[in-house]
Short mmCIF file of N, CA and C in Angstrom, two decimals:
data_model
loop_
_atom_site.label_atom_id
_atom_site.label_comp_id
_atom_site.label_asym_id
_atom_site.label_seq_id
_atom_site.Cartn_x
_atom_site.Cartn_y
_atom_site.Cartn_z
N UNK X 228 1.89 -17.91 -6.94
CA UNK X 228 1.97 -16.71 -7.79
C UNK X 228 0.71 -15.86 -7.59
N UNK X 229 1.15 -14.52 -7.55
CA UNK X 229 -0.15 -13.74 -7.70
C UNK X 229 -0.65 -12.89 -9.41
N UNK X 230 -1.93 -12.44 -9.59
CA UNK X 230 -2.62 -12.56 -10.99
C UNK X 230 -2.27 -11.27 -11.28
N UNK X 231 -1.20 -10.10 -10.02
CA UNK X 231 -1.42 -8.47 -9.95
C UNK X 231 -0.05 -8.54 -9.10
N UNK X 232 0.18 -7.09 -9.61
CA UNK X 232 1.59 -7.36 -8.90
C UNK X 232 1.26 -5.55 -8.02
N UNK X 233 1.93 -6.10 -6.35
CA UNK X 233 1.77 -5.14 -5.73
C UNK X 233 2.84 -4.41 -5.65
N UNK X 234 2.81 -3.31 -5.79
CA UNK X 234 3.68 -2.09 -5.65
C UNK X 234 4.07 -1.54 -4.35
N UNK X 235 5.20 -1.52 -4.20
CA UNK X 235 5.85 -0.59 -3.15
C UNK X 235 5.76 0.65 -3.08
N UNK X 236 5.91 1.33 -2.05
CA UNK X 236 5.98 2.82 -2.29
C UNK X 236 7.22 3.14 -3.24
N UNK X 237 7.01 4.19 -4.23
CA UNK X 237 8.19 4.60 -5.08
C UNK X 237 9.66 4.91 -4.26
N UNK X 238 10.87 4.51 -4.97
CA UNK X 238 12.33 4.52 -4.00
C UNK X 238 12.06 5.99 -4.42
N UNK X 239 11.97 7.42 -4.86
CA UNK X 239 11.83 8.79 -4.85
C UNK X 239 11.16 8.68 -3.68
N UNK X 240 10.39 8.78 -3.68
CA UNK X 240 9.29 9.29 -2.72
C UNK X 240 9.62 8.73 -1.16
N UNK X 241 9.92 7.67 -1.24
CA UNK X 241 10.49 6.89 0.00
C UNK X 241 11.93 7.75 0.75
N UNK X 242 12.52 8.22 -0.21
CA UNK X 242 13.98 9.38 0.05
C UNK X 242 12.99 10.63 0.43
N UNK X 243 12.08 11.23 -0.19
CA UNK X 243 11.02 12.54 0.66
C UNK X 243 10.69 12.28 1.54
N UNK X 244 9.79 10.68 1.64
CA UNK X 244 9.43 10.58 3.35
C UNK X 244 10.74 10.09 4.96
N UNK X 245 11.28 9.57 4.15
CA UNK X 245 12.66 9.58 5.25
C UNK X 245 13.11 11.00 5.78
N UNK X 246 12.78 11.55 4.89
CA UNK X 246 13.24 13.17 5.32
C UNK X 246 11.67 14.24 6.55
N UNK X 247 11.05 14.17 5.14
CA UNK X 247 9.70 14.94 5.51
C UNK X 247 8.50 14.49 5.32
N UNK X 248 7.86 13.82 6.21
CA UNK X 248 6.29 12.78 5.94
C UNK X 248 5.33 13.97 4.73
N UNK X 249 4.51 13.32 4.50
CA UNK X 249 3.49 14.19 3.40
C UNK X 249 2.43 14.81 4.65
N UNK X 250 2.46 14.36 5.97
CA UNK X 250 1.98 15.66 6.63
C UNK X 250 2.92 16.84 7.58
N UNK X 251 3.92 16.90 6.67
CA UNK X 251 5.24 17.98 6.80
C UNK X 251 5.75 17.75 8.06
N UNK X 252 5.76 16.40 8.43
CA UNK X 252 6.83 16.19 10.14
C UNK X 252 7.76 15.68 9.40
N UNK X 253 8.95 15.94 10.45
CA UNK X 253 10.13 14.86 10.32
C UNK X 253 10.13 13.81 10.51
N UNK X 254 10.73 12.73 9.82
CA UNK X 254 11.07 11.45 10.34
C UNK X 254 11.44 10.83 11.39
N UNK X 255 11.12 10.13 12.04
CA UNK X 255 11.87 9.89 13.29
C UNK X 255 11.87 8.25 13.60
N UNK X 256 13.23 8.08 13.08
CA UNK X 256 13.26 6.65 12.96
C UNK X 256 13.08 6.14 14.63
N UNK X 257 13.09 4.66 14.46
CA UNK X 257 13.76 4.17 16.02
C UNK X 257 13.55 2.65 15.46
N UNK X 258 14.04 1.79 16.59
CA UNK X 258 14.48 0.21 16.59
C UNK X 258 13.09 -0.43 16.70
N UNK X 259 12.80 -1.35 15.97
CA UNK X 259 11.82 -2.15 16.39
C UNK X 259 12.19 -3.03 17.31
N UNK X 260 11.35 -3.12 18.28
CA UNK X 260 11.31 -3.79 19.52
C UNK X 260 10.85 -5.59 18.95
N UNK X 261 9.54 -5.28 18.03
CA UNK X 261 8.76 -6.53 18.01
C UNK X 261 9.43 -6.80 16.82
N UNK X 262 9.10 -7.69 15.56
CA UNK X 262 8.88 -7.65 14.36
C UNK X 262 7.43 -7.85 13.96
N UNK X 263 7.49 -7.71 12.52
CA UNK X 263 6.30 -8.08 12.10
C UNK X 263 5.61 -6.51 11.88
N UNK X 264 6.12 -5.56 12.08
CA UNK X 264 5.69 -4.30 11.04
C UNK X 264 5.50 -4.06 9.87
N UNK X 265 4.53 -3.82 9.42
CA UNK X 265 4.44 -4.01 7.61
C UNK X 265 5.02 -2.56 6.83
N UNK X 266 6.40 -2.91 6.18
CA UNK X 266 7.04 -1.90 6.09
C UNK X 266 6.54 -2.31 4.42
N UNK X 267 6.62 -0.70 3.85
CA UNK X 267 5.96 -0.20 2.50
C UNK X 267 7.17 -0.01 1.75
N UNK X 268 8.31 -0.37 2.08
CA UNK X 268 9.33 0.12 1.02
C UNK X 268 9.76 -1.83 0.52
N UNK X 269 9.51 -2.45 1.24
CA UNK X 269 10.00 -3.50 0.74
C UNK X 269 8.79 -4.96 0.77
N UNK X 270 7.77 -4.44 1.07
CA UNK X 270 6.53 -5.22 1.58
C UNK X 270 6.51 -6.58 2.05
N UNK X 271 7.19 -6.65 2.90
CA UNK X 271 7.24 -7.42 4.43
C UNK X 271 7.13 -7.26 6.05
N UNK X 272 7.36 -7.48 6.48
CA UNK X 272 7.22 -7.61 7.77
C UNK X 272 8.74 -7.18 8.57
N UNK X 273 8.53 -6.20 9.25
CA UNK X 273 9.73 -5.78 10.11
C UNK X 273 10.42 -7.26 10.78
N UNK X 274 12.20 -6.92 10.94
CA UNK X 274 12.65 -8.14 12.04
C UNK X 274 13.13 -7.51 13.08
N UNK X 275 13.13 -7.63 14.36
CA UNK X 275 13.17 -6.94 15.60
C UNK X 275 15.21 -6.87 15.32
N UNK X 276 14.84 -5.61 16.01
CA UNK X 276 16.37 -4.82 15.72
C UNK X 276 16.33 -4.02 14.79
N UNK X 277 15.67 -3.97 13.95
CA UNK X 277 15.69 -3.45 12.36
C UNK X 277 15.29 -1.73 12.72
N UNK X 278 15.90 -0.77 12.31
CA UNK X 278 15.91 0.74 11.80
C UNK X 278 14.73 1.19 11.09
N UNK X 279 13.49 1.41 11.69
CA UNK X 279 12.27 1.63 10.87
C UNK X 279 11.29 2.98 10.92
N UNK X 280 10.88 3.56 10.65
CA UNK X 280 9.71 4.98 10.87
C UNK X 280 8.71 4.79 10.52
N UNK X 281 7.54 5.56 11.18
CA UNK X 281 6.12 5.25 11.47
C UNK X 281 5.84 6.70 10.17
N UNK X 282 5.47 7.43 9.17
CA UNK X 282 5.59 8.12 8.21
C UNK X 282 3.81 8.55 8.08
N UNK X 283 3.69 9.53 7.67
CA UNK X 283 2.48 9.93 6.92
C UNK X 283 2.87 9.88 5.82
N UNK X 284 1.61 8.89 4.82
CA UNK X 284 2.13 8.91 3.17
C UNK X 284 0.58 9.46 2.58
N UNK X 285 0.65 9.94 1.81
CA UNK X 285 -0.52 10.14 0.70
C UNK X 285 -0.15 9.92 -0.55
N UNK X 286 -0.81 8.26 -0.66
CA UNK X 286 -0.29 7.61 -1.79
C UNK X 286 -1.26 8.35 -3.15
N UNK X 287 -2.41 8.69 -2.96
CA UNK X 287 -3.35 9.26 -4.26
C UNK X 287 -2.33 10.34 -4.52
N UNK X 288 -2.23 11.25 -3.86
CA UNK X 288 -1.50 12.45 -3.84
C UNK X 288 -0.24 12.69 -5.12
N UNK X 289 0.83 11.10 -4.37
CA UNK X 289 1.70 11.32 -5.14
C UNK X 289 1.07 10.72 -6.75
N UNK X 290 0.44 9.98 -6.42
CA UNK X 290 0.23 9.31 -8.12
C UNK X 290 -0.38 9.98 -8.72
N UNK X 291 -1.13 11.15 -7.95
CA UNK X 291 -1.85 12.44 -9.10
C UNK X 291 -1.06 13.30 -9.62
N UNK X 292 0.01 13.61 -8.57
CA UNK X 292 1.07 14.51 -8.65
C UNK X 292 2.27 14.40 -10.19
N UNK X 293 2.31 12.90 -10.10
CA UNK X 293 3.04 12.18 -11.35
C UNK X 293 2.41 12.21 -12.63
N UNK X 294 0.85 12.29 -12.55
CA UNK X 294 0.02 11.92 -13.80
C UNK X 294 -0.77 13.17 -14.51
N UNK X 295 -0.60 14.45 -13.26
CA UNK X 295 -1.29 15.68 -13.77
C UNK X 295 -2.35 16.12 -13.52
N UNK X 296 -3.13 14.87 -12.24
CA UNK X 296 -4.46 15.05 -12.13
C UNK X 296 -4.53 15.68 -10.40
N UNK X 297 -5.66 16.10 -10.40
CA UNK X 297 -5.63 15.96 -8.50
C UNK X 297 -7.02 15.49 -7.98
N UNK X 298 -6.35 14.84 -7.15
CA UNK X 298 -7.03 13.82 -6.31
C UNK X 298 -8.50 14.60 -5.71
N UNK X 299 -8.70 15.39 -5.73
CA UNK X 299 -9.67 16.83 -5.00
C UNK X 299 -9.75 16.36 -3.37
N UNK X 300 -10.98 15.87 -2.72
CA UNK X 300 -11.45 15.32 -1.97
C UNK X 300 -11.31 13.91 -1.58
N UNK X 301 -10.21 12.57 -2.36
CA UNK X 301 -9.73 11.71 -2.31
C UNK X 301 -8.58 11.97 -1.47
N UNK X 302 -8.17 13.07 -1.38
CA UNK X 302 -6.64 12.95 -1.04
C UNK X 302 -6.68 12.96 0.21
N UNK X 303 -6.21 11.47 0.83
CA UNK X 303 -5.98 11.12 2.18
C UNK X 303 -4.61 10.66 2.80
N UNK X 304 -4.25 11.13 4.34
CA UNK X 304 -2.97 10.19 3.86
C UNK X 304 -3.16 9.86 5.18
N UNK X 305 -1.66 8.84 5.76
CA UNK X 305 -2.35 8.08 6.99
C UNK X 305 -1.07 7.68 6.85
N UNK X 306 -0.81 6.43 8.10
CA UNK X 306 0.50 6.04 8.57
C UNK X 306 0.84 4.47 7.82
N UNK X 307 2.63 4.46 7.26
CA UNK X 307 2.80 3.56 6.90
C UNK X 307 4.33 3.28 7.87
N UNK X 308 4.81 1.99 7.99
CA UNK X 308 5.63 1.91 8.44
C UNK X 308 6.89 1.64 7.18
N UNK X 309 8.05 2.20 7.11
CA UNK X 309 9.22 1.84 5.95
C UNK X 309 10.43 1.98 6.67
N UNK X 310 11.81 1.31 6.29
CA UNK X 310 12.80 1.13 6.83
C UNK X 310 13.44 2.62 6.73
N UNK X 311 14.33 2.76 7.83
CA UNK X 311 14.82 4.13 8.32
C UNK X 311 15.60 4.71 7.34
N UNK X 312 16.10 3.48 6.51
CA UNK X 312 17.36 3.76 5.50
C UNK X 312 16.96 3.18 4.41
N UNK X 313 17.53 3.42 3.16
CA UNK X 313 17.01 2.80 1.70
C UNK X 313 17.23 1.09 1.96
N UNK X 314 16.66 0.43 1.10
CA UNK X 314 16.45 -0.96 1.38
C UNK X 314 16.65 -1.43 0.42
N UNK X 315 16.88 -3.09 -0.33
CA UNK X 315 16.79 -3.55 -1.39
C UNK X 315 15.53 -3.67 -1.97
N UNK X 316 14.42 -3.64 -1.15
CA UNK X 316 12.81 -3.17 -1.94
C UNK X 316 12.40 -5.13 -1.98
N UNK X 317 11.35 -4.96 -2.69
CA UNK X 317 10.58 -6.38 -2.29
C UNK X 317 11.60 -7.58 -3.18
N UNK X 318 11.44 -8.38 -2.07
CA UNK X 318 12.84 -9.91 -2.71
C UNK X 318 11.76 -10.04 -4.05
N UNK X 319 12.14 -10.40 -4.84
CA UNK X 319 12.01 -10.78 -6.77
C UNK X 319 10.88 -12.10 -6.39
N UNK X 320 11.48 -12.94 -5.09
CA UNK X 320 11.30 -14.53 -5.57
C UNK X 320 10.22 -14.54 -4.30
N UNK X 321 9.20 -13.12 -4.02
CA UNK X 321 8.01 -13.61 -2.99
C UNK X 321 6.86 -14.07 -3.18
N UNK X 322 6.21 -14.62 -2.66
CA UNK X 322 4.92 -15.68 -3.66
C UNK X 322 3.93 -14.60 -2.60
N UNK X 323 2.61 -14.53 -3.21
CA UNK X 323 1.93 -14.17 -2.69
C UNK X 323 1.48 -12.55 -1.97
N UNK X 324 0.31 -12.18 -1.79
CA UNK X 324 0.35 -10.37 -1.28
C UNK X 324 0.86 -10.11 -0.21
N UNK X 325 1.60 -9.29 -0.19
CA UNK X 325 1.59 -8.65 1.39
C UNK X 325 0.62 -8.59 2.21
N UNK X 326 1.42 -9.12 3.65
CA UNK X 326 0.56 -8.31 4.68
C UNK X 326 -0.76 -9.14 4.41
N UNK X 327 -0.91 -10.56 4.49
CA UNK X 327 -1.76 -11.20 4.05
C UNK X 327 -2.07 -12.62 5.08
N UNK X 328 -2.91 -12.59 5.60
CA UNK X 328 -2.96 -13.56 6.31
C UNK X 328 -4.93 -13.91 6.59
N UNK X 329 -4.76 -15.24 6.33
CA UNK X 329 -6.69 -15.58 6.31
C UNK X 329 -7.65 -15.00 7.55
N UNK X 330 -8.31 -14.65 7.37
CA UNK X 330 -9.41 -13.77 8.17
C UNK X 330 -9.17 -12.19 8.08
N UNK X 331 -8.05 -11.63 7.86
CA UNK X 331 -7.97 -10.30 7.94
C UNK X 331 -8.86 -9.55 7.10
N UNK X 332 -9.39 -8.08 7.51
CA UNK X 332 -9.93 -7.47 6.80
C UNK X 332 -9.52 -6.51 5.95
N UNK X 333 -9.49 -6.40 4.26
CA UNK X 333 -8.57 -5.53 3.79
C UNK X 333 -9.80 -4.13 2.95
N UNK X 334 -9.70 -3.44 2.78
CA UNK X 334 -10.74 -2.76 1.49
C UNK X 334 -9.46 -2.91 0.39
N UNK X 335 -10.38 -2.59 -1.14
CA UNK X 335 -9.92 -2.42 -2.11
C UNK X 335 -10.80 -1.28 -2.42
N UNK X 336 -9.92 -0.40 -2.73
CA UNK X 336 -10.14 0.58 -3.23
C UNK X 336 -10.09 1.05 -4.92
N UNK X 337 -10.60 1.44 -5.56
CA UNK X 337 -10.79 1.94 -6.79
C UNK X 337 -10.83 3.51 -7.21
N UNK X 338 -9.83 3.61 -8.24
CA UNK X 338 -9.77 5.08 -8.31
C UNK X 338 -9.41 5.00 -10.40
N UNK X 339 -10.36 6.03 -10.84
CA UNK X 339 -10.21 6.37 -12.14
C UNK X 339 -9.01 7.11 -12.35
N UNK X 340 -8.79 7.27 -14.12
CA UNK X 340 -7.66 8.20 -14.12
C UNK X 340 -7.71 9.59 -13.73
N UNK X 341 -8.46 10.16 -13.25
CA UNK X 341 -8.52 11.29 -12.77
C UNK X 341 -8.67 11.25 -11.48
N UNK X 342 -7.90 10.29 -10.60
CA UNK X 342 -8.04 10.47 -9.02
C UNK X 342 -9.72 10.45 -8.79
N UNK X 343 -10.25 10.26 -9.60
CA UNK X 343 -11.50 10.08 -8.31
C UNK X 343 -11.67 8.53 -7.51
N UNK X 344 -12.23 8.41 -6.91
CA UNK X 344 -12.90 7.10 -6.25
C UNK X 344 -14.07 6.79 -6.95
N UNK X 345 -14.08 5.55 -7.62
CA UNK X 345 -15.17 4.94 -8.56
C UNK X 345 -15.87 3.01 -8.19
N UNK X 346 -15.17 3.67 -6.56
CA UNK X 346 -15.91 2.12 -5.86
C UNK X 346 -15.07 1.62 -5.19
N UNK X 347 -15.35 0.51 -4.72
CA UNK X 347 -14.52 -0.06 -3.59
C UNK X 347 -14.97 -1.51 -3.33
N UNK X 348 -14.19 -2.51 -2.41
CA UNK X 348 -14.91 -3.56 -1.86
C UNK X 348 -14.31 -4.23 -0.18
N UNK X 349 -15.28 -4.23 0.14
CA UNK X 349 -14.85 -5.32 1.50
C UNK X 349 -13.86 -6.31 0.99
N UNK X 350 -13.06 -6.68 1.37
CA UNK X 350 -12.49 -8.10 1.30
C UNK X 350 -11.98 -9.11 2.72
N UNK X 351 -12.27 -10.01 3.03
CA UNK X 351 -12.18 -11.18 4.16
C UNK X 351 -11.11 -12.28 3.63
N UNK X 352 -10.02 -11.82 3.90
CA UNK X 352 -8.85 -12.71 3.10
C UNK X 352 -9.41 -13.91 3.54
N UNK X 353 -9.47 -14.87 2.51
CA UNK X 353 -9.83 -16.33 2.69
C UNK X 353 -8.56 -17.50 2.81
N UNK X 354 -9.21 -18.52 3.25
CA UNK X 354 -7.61 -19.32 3.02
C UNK X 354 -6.62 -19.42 2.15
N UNK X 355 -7.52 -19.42 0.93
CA UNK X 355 -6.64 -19.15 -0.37
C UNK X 355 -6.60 -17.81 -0.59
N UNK X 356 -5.62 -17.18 -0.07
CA UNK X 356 -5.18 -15.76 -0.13
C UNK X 356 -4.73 -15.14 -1.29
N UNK X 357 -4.26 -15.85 -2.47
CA UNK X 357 -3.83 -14.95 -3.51
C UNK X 357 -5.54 -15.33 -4.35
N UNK X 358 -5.82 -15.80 -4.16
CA UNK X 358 -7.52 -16.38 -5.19
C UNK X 358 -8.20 -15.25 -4.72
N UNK X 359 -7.88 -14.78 -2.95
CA UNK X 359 -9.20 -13.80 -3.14
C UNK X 359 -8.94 -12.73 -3.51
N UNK X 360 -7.87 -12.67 -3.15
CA UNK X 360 -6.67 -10.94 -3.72
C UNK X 360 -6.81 -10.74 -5.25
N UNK X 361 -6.65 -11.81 -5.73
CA UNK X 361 -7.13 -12.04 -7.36
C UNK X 361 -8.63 -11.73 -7.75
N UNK X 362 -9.70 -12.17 -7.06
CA UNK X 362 -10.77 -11.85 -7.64
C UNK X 362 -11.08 -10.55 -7.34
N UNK X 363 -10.82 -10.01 -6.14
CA UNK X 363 -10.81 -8.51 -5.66
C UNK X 363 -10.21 -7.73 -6.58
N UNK X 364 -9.54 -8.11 -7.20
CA UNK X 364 -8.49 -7.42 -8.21
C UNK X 364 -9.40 -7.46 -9.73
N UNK X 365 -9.74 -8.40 -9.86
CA UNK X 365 -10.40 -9.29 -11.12
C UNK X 365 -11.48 -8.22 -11.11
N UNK X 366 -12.32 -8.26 -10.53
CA UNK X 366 -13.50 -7.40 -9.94
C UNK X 366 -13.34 -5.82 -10.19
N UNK X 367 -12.41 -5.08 -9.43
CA UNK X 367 -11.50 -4.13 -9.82
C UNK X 367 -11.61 -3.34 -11.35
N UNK X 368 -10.50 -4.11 -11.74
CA UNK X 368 -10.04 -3.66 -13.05
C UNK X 368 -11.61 -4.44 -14.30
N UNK X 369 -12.58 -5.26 -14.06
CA UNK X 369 -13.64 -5.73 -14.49
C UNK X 369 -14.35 -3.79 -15.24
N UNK X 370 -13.94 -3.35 -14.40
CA UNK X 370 -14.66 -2.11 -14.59
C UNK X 370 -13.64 -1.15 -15.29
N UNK X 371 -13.58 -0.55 -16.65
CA UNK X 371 -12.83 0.04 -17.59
C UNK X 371 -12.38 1.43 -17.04
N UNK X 372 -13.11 1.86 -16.08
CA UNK X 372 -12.24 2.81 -15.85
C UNK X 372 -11.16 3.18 -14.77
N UNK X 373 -11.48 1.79 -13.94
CA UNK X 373 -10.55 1.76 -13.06
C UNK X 373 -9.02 1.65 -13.34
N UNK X 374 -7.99 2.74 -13.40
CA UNK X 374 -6.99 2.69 -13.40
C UNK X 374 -5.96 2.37 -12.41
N UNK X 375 -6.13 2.13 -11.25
CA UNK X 375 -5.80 1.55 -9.86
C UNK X 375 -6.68 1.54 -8.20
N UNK X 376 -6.10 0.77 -7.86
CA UNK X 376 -6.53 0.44 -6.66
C UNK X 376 -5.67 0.21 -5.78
N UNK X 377 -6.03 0.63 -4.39
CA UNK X 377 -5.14 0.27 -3.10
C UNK X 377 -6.15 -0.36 -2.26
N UNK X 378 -5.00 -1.21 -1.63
CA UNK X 378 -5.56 -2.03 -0.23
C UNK X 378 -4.79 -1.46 0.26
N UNK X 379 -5.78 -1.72 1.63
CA UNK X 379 -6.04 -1.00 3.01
C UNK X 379 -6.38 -1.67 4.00
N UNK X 380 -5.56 -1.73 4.93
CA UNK X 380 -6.24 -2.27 6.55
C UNK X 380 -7.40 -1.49 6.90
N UNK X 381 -8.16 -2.09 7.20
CA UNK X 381 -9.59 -1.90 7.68
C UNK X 381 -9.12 -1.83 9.42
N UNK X 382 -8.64 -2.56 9.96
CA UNK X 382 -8.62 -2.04 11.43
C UNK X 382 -8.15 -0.44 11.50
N UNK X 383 -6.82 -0.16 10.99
CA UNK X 383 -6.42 1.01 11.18
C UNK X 383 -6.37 2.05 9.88
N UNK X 384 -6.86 1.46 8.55
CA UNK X 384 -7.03 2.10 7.78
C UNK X 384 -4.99 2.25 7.03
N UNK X 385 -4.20 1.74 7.18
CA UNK X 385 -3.29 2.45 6.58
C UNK X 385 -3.21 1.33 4.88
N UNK X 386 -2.74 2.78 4.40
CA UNK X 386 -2.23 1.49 3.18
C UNK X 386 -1.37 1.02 2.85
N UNK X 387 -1.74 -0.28 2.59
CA UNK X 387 -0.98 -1.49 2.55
C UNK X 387 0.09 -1.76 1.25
N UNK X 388 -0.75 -1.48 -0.02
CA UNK X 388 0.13 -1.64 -1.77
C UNK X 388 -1.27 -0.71 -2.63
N UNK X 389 -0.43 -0.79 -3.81
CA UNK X 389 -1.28 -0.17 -4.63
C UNK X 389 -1.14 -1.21 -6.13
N UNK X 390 -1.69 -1.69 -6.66
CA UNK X 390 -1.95 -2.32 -7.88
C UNK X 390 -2.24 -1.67 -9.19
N UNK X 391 -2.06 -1.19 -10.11
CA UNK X 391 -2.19 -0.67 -11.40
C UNK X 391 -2.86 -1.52 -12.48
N UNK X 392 -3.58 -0.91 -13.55
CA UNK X 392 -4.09 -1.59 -14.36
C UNK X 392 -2.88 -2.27 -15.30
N UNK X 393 -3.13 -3.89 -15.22
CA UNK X 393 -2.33 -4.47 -16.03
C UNK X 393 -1.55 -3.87 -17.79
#
């Protein structure tokens, strides 16, 4: 079990980017060759054959957009991979974070209710992968004004989930 529950990209927003990425291209699905793409609509791992698109998302964007605030100089967006077509979204019965495997490098990111950025941290997924995802998290929300946070691949920077204050 994990101590935080990670969020998918919203099924709205996932119907905008199938259409029009948040850096105003079209979609352009195609077949995965490999598996193992970390798709954002259902937070797993692509299976080869599967109908998928490479998308620009700006996740601050939309969650400022929803809450009234704007992101100013936070607002970044970058590539996520999600299935070509609507999906059943993350199975109910998955143990553990996405996109998670020991040694990888993730940031956690921190953002107040007003979209700003109010800190961040390295994280080195450890063997026990939901313990460190947990204290990263623990750590996080430790601080009262943090109203969410996203992880992020550190190799390529895309993001991975977003977590909300409990």
């Amino acid at each position: 079990m994990t101590g935080y529950q990670p969020r998918p990209i919203d099924p709205a927003a996932l119907g905008e980017l199938r259409a029009t990425d948040d850096a105003g291209r079209p979609c352009r699905p195609f077949t995965a060759d490999e598996g193992g793409h970390p798709l954002r609509c259902c937070l797993r791992g692509s299976e080869p054959g599967e109908r998928i698109a490479l998308v620009s998302y700006a996740p601050l964007r939309r969650w400022a957009a929803a809450t009234g605030v704007s992101p100013g100089a936070y607002d970044e967006q970058g590539p996520v991979f999600l299935h070509a077509e609507a999906c059943a979204g993350p199975d109910p019965e998955r143990e553990g974070y996405p996109f998670s495997r020991p040694g990888a490098l993730r940031t956690v990111r921190r953002y107040d209710a007003h979209g700003r950025i109010v800190g961040g941290r390295l994280l080195e997924i450890p063997a026990e992968e939901a313990k460190g995802f947990d204290a990263a998290l623990d750590e996080a929300f430790a601080d009262p004004e943090v109203a969410l946070a996203h992880v992020r691949a550190v190799e390529y920077g895309c993001f991975h989930f977003e977590v909300r204050r409990p």
